[in-house]
Short mmCIF file of C-alpha atoms in Angstrom, two decimals:
data_model
loop_
_atom_site.label_atom_id
_atom_site.label_comp_id
_atom_site.label_asym_id
_atom_site.label_seq_id
_atom_site.Cartn_x
_atom_site.Cartn_y
_atom_site.Cartn_z
CA MET A 22 -107.33 75.69 11.30
CA HIS A 23 -109.54 76.98 14.29
CA ARG A 24 -106.44 78.54 16.20
CA LEU A 25 -105.79 80.88 12.95
CA GLN A 26 -109.36 82.15 13.08
CA ILE A 27 -109.49 84.15 16.19
CA PRO A 28 -106.31 86.29 15.05
CA LEU A 29 -107.41 86.65 11.79
CA ILE A 30 -111.00 88.23 13.08
CA ALA A 31 -108.89 90.46 15.32
CA ALA A 32 -106.63 91.53 12.62
CA ALA A 33 -109.81 92.46 10.45
CA MET A 34 -111.31 94.03 13.04
CA ILE A 35 -108.51 95.88 13.55
CA ALA A 36 -107.98 97.06 9.78
CA ALA A 37 -111.63 98.15 9.63
CA VAL A 38 -111.30 100.14 12.31
CA SER A 39 -108.24 101.93 11.41
CA CYS A 40 -109.76 101.82 7.75
CA SER A 41 -112.86 103.97 9.58
CA ARG A 42 -110.96 106.71 10.58
CA THR A 43 -110.99 110.20 8.74
CA ASP A 44 -109.21 113.00 10.20
CA SER A 45 -109.90 116.12 8.01
CA GLY A 46 -106.86 117.81 9.55
CA THR A 47 -104.43 115.37 8.11
CA VAL A 48 -102.49 115.65 4.65
CA GLU A 49 -100.86 112.99 3.12
CA ILE A 50 -97.99 114.00 1.28
CA ILE A 51 -94.63 112.44 0.90
CA PRO A 52 -92.42 113.65 1.77
CA TYR A 53 -94.13 115.03 4.61
CA PRO A 54 -93.64 119.14 4.79
CA ASN A 55 -92.64 121.24 8.08
CA HIS A 56 -95.74 122.98 8.01
CA VAL A 57 -99.13 122.67 6.23
CA ALA A 58 -101.71 125.22 6.28
CA VAL A 59 -104.99 124.04 4.81
CA HIS A 60 -107.38 126.60 3.04
CA SER A 61 -110.26 126.47 0.69
CA GLY A 62 -109.55 127.74 -2.57
CA SER A 63 -109.31 126.18 -6.16
CA PHE A 64 -106.77 126.64 -9.11
CA THR A 65 -107.12 125.75 -13.10
CA VAL A 66 -104.93 123.58 -14.72
CA ALA A 67 -103.85 125.13 -18.25
CA GLY A 68 -101.61 122.73 -19.71
CA ALA A 69 -98.19 123.22 -20.44
CA GLU A 70 -95.07 122.90 -23.29
CA PHE A 71 -92.34 120.69 -22.04
CA ARG A 72 -89.14 121.82 -23.77
CA CYS A 73 -86.74 118.50 -23.36
CA SER A 74 -82.95 118.38 -24.21
CA PRO A 75 -82.22 116.50 -27.18
CA GLU A 76 -79.46 114.73 -24.81
CA ILE A 77 -81.93 113.23 -22.70
CA GLY A 78 -82.40 109.17 -22.80
CA THR A 79 -85.79 107.89 -24.15
CA LYS A 80 -86.89 106.06 -20.90
CA GLU A 81 -86.56 110.11 -19.56
CA ARG A 82 -88.39 111.39 -22.61
CA LYS A 83 -91.44 108.71 -22.13
CA VAL A 84 -91.57 109.84 -18.49
CA ILE A 85 -91.99 113.40 -19.49
CA SER A 86 -94.35 112.55 -22.26
CA GLU A 87 -96.52 110.54 -19.99
CA PHE A 88 -96.70 113.37 -17.36
CA ALA A 89 -97.93 115.45 -20.41
CA GLU A 90 -100.57 112.97 -21.35
CA ARG A 91 -102.10 113.16 -18.11
CA LEU A 92 -102.16 116.95 -17.80
CA SER A 93 -103.90 117.18 -21.00
CA ALA A 94 -106.59 114.84 -20.04
CA VAL A 95 -106.92 117.01 -16.61
CA SER A 96 -106.81 120.49 -18.41
CA GLY A 97 -108.56 119.78 -21.85
CA ILE A 98 -106.00 121.34 -23.45
CA THR A 99 -102.67 119.70 -25.07
CA SER A 100 -99.44 119.53 -23.84
CA GLU A 101 -96.57 119.55 -26.15
CA VAL A 102 -93.12 117.51 -25.59
CA THR A 103 -90.83 119.44 -27.75
CA GLU A 104 -86.84 119.68 -28.04
CA GLY A 105 -85.38 122.76 -27.15
CA ASP A 106 -82.02 124.45 -27.13
CA LYS A 107 -79.83 125.04 -24.18
CA GLY A 108 -80.64 128.09 -21.68
CA ASP A 109 -84.33 127.55 -23.31
CA GLY A 110 -86.09 126.38 -20.02
CA LEU A 111 -85.32 122.84 -20.72
CA VAL A 112 -86.80 120.07 -18.45
#
């Protein structure tokens, strides 16, 4: 058991040091883009209407509905999920 203590302590110290690093110039985006320019600013989330093809499956519709719910929670405006016709800007 004592043989494992030093490697475990060393691993914990390395993890603590790596977690404490902060670099305000990095952006955590996956997939990483070729170029990122960081600027100050803001944007407003205003909700959205999602029109789905009647041909999509229930799994896909559930994913779209969950995203609409999250968007509604952030914006405070209800984001609706409805069925649309072809050429109607479908998701």
